Coordinates of C-alpha atoms in Angstrom, one line a residue:
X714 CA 93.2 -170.3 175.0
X715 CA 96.7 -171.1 173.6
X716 CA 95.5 -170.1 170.1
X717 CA 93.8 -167.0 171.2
X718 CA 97.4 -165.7 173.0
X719 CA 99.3 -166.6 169.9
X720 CA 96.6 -164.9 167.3
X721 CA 97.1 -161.8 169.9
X722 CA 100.6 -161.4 169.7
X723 CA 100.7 -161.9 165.6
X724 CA 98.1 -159.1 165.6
X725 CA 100.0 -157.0 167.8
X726 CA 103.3 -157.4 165.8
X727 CA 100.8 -156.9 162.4
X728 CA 100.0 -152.9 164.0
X729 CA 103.8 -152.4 165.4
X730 CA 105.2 -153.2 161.8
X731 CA 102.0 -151.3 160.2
X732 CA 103.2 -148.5 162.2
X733 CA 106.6 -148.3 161.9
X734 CA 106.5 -148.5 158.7
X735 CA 103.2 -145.7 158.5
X736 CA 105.6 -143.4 160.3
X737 CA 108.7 -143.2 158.4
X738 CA 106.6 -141.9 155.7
X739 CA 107.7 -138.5 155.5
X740 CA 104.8 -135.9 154.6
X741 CA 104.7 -135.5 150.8
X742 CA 102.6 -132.4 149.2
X743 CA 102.2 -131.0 145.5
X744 CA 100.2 -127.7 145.7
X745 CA 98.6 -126.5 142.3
X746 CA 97.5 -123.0 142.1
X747 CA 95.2 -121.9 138.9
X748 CA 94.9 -118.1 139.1
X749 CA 90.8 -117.4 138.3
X750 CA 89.5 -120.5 139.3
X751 CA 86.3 -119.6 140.5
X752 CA 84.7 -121.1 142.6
X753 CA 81.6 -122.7 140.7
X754 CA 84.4 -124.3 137.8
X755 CA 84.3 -127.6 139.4
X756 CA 80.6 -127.4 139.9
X757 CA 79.9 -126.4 136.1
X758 CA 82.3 -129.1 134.6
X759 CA 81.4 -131.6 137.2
X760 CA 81.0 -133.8 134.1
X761 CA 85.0 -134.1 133.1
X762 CA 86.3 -137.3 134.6
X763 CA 89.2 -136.2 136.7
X764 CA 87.4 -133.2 138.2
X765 CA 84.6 -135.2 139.4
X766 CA 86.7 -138.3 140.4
X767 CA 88.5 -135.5 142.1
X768 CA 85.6 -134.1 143.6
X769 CA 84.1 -137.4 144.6
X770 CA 87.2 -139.6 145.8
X771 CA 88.7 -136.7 148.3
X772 CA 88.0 -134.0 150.0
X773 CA 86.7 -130.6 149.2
X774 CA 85.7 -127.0 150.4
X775 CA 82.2 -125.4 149.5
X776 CA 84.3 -122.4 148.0
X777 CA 87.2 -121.0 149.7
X778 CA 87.0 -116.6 150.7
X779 CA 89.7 -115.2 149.0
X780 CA 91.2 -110.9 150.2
X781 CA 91.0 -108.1 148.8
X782 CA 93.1 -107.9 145.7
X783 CA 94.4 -110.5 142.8
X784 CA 97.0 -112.8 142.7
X785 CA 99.6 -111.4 144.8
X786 CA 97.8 -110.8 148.0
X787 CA 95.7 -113.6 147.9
X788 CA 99.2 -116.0 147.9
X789 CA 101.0 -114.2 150.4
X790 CA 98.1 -114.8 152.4
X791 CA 98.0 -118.3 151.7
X792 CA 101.8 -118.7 152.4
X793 CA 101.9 -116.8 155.4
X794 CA 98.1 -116.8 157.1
X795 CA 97.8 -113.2 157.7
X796 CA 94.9 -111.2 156.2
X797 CA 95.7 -108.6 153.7
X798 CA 95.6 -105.9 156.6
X799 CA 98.5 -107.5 158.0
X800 CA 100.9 -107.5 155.2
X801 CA 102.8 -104.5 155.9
X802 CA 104.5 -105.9 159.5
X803 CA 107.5 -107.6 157.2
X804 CA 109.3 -108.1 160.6
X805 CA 107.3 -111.6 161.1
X806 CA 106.6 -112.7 157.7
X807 CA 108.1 -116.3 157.3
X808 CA 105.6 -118.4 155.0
X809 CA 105.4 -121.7 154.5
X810 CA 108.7 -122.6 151.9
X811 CA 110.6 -120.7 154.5
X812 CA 109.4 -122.8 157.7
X813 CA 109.8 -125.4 156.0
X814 CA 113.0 -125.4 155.2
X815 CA 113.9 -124.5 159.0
X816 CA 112.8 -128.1 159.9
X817 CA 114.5 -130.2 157.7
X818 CA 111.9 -130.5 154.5
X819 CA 113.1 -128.9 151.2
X820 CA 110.3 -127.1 148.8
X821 CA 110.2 -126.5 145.4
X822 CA 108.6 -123.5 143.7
X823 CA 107.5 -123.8 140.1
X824 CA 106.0 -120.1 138.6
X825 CA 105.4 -118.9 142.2
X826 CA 104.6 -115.2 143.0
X827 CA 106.5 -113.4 145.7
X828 CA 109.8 -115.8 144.9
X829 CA 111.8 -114.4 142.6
X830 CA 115.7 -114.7 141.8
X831 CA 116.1 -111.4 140.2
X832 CA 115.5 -107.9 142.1
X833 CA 112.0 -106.5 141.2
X834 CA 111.9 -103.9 144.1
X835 CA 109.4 -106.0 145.6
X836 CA 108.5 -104.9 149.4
X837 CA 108.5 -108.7 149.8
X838 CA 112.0 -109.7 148.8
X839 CA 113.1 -111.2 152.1
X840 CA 110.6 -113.9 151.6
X841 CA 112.7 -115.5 148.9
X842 CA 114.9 -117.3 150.7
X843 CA 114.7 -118.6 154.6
X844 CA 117.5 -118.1 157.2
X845 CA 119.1 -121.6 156.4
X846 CA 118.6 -122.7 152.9
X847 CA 116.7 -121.5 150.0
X848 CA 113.7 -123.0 148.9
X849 CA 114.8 -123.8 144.9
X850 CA 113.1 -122.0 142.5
X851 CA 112.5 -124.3 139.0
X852 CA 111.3 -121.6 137.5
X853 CA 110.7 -117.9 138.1
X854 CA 107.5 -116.2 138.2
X855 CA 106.7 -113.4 135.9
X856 CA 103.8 -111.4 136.3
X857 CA 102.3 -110.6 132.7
X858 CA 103.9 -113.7 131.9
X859 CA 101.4 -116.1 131.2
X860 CA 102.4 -119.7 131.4
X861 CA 100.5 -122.3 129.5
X862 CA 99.4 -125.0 131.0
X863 CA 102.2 -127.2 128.7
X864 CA 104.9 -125.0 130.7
X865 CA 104.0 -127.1 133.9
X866 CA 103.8 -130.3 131.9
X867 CA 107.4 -129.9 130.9
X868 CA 108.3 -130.0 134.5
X869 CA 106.0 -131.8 135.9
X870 CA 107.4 -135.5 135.6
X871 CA 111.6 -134.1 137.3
X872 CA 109.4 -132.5 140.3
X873 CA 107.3 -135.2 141.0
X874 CA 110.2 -137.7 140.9
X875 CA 112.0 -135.4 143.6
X876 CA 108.7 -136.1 145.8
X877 CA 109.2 -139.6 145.1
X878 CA 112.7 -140.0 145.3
X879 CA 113.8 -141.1 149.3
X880 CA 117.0 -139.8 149.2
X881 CA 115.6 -136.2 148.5
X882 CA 114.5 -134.2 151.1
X883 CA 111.6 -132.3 149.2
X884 CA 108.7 -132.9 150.6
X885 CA 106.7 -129.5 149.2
X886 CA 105.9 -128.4 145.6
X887 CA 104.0 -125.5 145.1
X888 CA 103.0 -124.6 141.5
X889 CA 101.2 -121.3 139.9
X890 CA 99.7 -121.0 136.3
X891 CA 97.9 -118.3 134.9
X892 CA 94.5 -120.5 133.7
X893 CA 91.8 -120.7 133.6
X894 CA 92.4 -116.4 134.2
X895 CA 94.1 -116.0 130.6
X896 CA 91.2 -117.4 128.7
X897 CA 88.5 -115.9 130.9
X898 CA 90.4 -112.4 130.1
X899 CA 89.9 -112.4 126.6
X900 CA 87.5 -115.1 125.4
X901 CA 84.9 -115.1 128.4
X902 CA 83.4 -118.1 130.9
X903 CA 80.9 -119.5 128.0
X904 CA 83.4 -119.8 125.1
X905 CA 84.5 -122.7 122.9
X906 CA 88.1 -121.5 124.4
X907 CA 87.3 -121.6 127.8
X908 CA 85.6 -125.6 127.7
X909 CA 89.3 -126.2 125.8
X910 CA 91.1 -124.7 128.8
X911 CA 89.0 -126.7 131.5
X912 CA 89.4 -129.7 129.3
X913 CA 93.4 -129.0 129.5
X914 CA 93.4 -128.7 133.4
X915 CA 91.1 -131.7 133.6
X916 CA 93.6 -134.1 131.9
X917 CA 96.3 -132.0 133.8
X918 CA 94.4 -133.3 137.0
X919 CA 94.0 -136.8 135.5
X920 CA 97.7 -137.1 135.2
X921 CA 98.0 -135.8 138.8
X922 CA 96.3 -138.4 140.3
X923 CA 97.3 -141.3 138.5
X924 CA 101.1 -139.9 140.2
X925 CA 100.1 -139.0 143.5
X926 CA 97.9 -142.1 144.1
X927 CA 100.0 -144.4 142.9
X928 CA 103.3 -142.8 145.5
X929 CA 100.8 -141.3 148.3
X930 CA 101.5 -137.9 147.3
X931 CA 99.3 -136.0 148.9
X932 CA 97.3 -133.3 146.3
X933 CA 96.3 -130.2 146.7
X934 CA 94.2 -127.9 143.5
X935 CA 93.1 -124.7 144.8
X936 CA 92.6 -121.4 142.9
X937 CA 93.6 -117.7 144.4
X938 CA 90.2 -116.1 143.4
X939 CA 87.5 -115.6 141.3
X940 CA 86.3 -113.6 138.3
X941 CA 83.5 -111.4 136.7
X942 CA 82.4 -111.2 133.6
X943 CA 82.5 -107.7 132.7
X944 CA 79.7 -107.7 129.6
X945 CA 77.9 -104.8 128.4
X946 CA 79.4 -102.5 131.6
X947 CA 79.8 -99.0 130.8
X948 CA 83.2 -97.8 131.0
X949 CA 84.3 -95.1 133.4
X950 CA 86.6 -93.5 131.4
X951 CA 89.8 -92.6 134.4
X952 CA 91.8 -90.5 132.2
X953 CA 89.1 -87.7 132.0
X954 CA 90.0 -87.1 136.1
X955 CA 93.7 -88.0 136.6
X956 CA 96.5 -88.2 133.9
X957 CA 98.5 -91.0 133.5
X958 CA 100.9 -89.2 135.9
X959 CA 98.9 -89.3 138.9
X960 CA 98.4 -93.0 138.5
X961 CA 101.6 -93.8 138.4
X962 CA 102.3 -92.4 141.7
X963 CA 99.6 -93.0 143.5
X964 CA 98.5 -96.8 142.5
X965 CA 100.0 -99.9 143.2
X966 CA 101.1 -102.6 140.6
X967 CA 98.9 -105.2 141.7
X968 CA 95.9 -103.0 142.6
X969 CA 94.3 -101.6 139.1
X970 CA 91.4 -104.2 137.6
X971 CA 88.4 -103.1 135.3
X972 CA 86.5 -102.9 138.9
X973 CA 88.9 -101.6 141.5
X974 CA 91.8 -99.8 141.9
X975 CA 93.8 -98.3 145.0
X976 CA 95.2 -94.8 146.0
X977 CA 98.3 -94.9 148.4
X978 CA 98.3 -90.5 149.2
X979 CA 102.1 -90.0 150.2
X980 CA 100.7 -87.0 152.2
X981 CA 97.2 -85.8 154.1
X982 CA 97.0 -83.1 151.2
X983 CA 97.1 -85.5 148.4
X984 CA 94.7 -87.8 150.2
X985 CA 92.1 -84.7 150.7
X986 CA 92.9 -83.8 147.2
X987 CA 92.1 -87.5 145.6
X988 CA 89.4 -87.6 147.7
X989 CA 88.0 -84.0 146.2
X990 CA 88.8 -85.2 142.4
X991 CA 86.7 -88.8 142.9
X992 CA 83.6 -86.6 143.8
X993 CA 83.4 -85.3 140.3
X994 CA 82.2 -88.8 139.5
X995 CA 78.4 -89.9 140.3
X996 CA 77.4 -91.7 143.1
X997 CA 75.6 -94.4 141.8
X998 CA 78.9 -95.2 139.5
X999 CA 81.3 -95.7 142.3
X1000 CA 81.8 -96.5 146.0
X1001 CA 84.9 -95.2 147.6
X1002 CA 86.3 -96.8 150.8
X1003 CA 89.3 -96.0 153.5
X1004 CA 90.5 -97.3 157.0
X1005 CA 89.4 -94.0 158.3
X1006 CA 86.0 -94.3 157.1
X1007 CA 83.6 -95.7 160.0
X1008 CA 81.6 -98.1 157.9
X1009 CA 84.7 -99.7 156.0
X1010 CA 83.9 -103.8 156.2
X1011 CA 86.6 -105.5 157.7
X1012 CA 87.6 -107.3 154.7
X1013 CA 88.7 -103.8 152.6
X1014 CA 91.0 -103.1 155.6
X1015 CA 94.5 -102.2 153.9
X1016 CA 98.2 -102.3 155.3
X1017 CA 98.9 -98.7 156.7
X1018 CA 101.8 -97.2 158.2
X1019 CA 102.4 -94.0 160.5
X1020 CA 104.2 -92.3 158.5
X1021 CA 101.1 -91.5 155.5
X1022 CA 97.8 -91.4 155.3
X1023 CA 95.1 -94.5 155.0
X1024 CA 94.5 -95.7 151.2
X1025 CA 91.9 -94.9 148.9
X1026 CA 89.8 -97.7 147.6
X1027 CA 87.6 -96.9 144.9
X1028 CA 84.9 -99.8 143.6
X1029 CA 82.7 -99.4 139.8
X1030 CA 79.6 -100.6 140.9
X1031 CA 77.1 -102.4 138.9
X1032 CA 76.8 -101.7 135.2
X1033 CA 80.2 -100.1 135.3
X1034 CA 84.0 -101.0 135.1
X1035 CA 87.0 -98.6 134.9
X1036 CA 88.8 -97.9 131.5
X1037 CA 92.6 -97.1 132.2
X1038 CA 93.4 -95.7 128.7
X1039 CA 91.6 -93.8 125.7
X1040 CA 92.4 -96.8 123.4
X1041 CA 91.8 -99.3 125.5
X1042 CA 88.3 -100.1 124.1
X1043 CA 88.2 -97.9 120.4
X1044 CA 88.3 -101.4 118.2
X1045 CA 85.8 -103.0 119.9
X1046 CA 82.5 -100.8 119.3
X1047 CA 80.2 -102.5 117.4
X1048 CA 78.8 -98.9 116.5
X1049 CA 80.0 -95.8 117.1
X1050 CA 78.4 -93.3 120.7
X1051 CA 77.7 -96.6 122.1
X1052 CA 78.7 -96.3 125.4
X1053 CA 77.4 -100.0 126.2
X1054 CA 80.2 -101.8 123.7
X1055 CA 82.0 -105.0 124.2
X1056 CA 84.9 -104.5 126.5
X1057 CA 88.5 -105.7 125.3
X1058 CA 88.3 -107.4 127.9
X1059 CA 85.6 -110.1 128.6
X1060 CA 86.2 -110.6 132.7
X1061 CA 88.5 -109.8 135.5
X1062 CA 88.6 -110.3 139.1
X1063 CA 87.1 -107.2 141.1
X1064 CA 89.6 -107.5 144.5
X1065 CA 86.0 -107.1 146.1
X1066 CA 86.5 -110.3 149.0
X1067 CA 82.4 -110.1 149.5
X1068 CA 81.5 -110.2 145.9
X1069 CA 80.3 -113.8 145.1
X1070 CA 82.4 -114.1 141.8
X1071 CA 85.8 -113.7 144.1
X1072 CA 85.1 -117.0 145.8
X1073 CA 87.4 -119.3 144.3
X1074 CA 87.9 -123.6 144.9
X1075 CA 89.3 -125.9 146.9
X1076 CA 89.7 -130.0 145.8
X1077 CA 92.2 -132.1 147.4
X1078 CA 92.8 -135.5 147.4
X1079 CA 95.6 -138.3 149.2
X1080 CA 96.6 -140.6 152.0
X1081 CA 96.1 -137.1 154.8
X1082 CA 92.2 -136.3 153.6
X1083 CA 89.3 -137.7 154.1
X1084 CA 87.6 -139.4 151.4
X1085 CA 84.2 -138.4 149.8
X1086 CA 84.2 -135.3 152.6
X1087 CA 82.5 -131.8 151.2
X1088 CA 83.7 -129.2 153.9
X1089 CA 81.6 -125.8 154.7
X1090 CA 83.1 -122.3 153.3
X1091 CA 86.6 -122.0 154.6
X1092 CA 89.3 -118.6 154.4
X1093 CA 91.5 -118.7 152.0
X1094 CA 94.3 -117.6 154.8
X1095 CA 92.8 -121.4 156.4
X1096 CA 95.4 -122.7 153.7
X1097 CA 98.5 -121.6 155.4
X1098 CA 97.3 -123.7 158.8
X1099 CA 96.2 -126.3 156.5
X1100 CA 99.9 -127.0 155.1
X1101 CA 101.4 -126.6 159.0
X1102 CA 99.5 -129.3 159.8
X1103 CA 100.1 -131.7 156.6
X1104 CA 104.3 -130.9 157.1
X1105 CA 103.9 -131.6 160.5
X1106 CA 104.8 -127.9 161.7
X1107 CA 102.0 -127.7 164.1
X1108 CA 100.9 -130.2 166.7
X1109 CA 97.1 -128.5 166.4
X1110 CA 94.9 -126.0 164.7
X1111 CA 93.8 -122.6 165.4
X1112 CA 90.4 -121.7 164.1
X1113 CA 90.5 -118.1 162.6
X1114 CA 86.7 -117.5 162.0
X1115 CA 83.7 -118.7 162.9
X1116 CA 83.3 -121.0 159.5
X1117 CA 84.2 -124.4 159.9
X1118 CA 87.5 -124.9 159.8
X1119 CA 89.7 -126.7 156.8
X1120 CA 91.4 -128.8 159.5
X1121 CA 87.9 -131.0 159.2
X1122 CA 89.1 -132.4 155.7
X1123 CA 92.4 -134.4 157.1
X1124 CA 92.3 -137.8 158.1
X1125 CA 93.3 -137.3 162.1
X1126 CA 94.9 -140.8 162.1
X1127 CA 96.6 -141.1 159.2
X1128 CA 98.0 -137.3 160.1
X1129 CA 99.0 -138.3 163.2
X1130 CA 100.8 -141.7 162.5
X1131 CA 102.6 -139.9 159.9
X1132 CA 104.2 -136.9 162.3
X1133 CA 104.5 -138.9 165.4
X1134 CA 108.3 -139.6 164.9
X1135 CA 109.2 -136.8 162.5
X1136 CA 111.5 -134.0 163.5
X1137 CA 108.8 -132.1 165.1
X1138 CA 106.7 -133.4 167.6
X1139 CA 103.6 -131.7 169.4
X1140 CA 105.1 -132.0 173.2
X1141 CA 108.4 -131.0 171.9
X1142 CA 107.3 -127.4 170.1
X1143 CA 104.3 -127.1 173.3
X1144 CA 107.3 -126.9 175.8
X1145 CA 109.6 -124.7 173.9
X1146 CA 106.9 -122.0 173.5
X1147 CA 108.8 -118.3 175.6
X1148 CA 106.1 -115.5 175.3
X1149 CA 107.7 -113.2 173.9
X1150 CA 106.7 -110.1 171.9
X1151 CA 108.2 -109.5 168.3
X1152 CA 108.1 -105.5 168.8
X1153 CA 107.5 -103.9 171.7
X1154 CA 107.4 -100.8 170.2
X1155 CA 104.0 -101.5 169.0
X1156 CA 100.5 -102.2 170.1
X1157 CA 97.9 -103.2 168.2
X1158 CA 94.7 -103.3 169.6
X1159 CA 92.8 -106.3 169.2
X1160 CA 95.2 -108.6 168.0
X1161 CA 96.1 -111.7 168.6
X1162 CA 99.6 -111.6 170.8
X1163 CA 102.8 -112.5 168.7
X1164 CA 105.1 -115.2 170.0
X1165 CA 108.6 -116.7 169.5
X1166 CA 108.5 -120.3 169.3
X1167 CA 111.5 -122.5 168.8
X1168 CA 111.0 -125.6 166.6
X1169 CA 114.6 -127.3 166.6
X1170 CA 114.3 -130.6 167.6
X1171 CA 115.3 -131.1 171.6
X1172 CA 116.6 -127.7 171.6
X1173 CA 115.9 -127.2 175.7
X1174 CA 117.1 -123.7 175.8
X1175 CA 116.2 -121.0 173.1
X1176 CA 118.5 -119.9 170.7
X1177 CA 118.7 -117.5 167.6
X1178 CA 117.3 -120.0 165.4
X1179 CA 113.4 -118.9 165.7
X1180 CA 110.2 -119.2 163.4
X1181 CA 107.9 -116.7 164.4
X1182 CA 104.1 -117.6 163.7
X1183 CA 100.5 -116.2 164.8
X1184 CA 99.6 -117.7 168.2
X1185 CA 96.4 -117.0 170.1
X1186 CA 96.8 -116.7 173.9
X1187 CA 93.2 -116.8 175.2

């Protein structure tokens, strides 16, 4: 009996040190972004070493929905949760470098859109920098730019070190780079150039691991959509119904690909007037869409404001992809009046969310995931509540559609020993929740209701210091 009580207690002080020691880990996250990594890449190279030990060792999505649009949209989403309809309320925009820094954490940005240090008129430039201190940019990013994959590798070994290091607070790196989209551009999914660039990210991801295993670092490899090959499309030549003129004024930056592009009409007249120039095209070449037509899907729902008229979306459908510029294409007919030649370009992403080439991937491996797990389809906006939950910014998880949600892939126990003592604690941010709309001034119907919530640690009264989020109050 003696030996029984004393083998109790030595077990008992075994889990109390084992814990202790589990929960003064602090929450450590590398996030690696590949622009136009489709979602069937890891499937289709399953045979490269890191991406299956990857795929096999940790957790993963099916494929992950991506929004409309390319790059841009798809990481503000990401960052901030909201679907791309959403993205025009910049009064409660604070993504996930910003909160973070509110509680304490410190994140580092390597080549990430929407973070800038220099003035690009961007709508978005308050999201550079949070209300306290400034998540640190390594180094800016620069769309057009294309970074190489030995751009990242240059910095990879300083930022990972920061993650390691105890005495620094960050706890969040978030990387973009411009593969595998570059070489699907110009050389195509089945080229000798494309296996080079998978073999690149695959000893990229070999190098990863070996890190983040070895420090418990926990990693994260997603893409922000897809692609389509463009092949023998025939080109819908723009120029023959607006002049270059037209298009500047009334497209976005982000929003012209060899499949889509958008109309923002400044006035009702100019949106009638669009409207009555994209009829002199054929039906069965495009498909226009707009928030004020009935049968618009949910997903192609743009941001619109009350002072001008809804946007115009306008799709090539198959056989078909837009040409931009009389040029654009003139070197690369293999003989002449063929209207069925090779494309300068070899694939782009279509912004089309329910086209199956704009699903993208979702791998993820460390101490917070579950290993061997294969999750169903998740949003890609499922990211944003996947990251709250790995810093320890939220005590739970809301589900946002009906698809199984990303929350599935973390290890519950190993997430909750980790944020049990850390500066945020689930009872703590439950009590300090005061309903309390952002704008008042506003109603939109059939939305969820927007809170403030105060997160600073034993803060008992609210004060100026606020991180507004997305709460659903059934």
């Amino acid at each position: 009996m003696a030996f029984v009580k004393y083998l109790f207690y030595i077990l008992l002080l075994y889990t109390t040190i084992s814990l202790s020691l589990t929960t003064k880990q602090r929450p450590l996250v590398f996030v690696l972004c590949l622009k136009g990594f489709r979602w069937d890449l890891p499937y289709a190279y399953s045979h490269l070493p890191n991406i299956r030990r990857l795929a096999t060792t940790g957790s993963r999505a099916l494929w992950v929905e991506s929004e409309f649009g390319g790059s841009q949209t798809n990481i503000l989403s990401l960052m901030s949760g909201l679907h791309v309809k959403h993205h025009a309320r910049n009064d409660f925009i604070e993504t996930i470098p910003v909160l973070n820094e509110h509680v304490g954490g410190h994140t580092r940005l390597f080549h990430w859109p929407w973070f800038d240090r220099r003035k690009n008129h961007s709508n978005y430039e308050h999201l550079r920098s949070g209300r306290k201190r400034q998540p640190e940019i390594i180094e800016s990013y620069l769309n057009h730019g294309r970074m190489p994959l030995q751009r990242l590798l240059k910095y990879l070994t300083p930022m990972l070190n920061s993650l390691i290091n105890d005495t620094d607070r960050t706890n969040l790196i978030m990387s973009f780079i411009d593969e595998p989209f570059t070489t699907l551009l110009h050389h195509g999914i089945n080229s000798n150039s494309m296996r080079r660039t998978m073999l690149n990210i695959d000893r990229l991801i070999g190098r990863l691991l070996s890190i983040t295993i070895k420090n418990n670092i926990n990693l994260i490899i997603l893409g922000d959509h897809g692609m389509e090959q463009i092949d023998c499309r025939q080109a819908i030549n723009l120029y023959y119904l607006f002049n270059q003129q037209q298009l500047n004024l009334y497209t976005d930056r982000y929003s012209g690909t060899s499949f889509s592009f958008v109309f923002y009409p400044k006035t009702d007249f100019t949106h009638q007037a669009l409207l009555n120039q994209l009829k002199n095209l054929p039906d069965d070449q495009i498909e226009i869409y707009s928030n004020d037509f009935n049968h618009i899907p949910p997903k192609l729902q743009l941001p619109i404001t009350d002072d001008k008229p809804s946007p115009i979306i306008i799709f090539a459908k198959e056989k078909y992809y837009f040409s931009y510029n009389k040029e654009q294409n003139s070197a690369y007919c293999q003989k002449d009046n063929n209207n069925n030649c090779q494309p300068s370009k070899l694939a782009d992403h279509s912004d089309d969310p329910r086209h199956l080439s704009m699903r993208t991937a979702f791998l993820a491996h460390g101490p917070l995931f579950k290993k061997g797990y294969t999750n169903e389809p998740v949003l890609i906006t499922d990211v944003y509540i996947l990251l709250r939950q790995m810093l320890c910014l939220s005590p739970f998880s809301l589900p946002t559609n009906n698809l199984v949600h990303i929350g599935n892939m973390l290890d519950l126990t190993s997430l909750s020993n980790t944020c049990t003592h850390l500066y945020l604690s689930s009872i703590n941010m439950i009590k300090s929740v005061s309903i309390k709309p952002i704008n008042q001034n506003i109603i939109y119907d059939n939305e969820p209701e927007f809170v403030f919530i105060n997160i600073t640690e034993r803060q008992a009264t609210p004060h100026y210091n606020f991180i507004q989020m997305r709460v659903i109050i059934e």
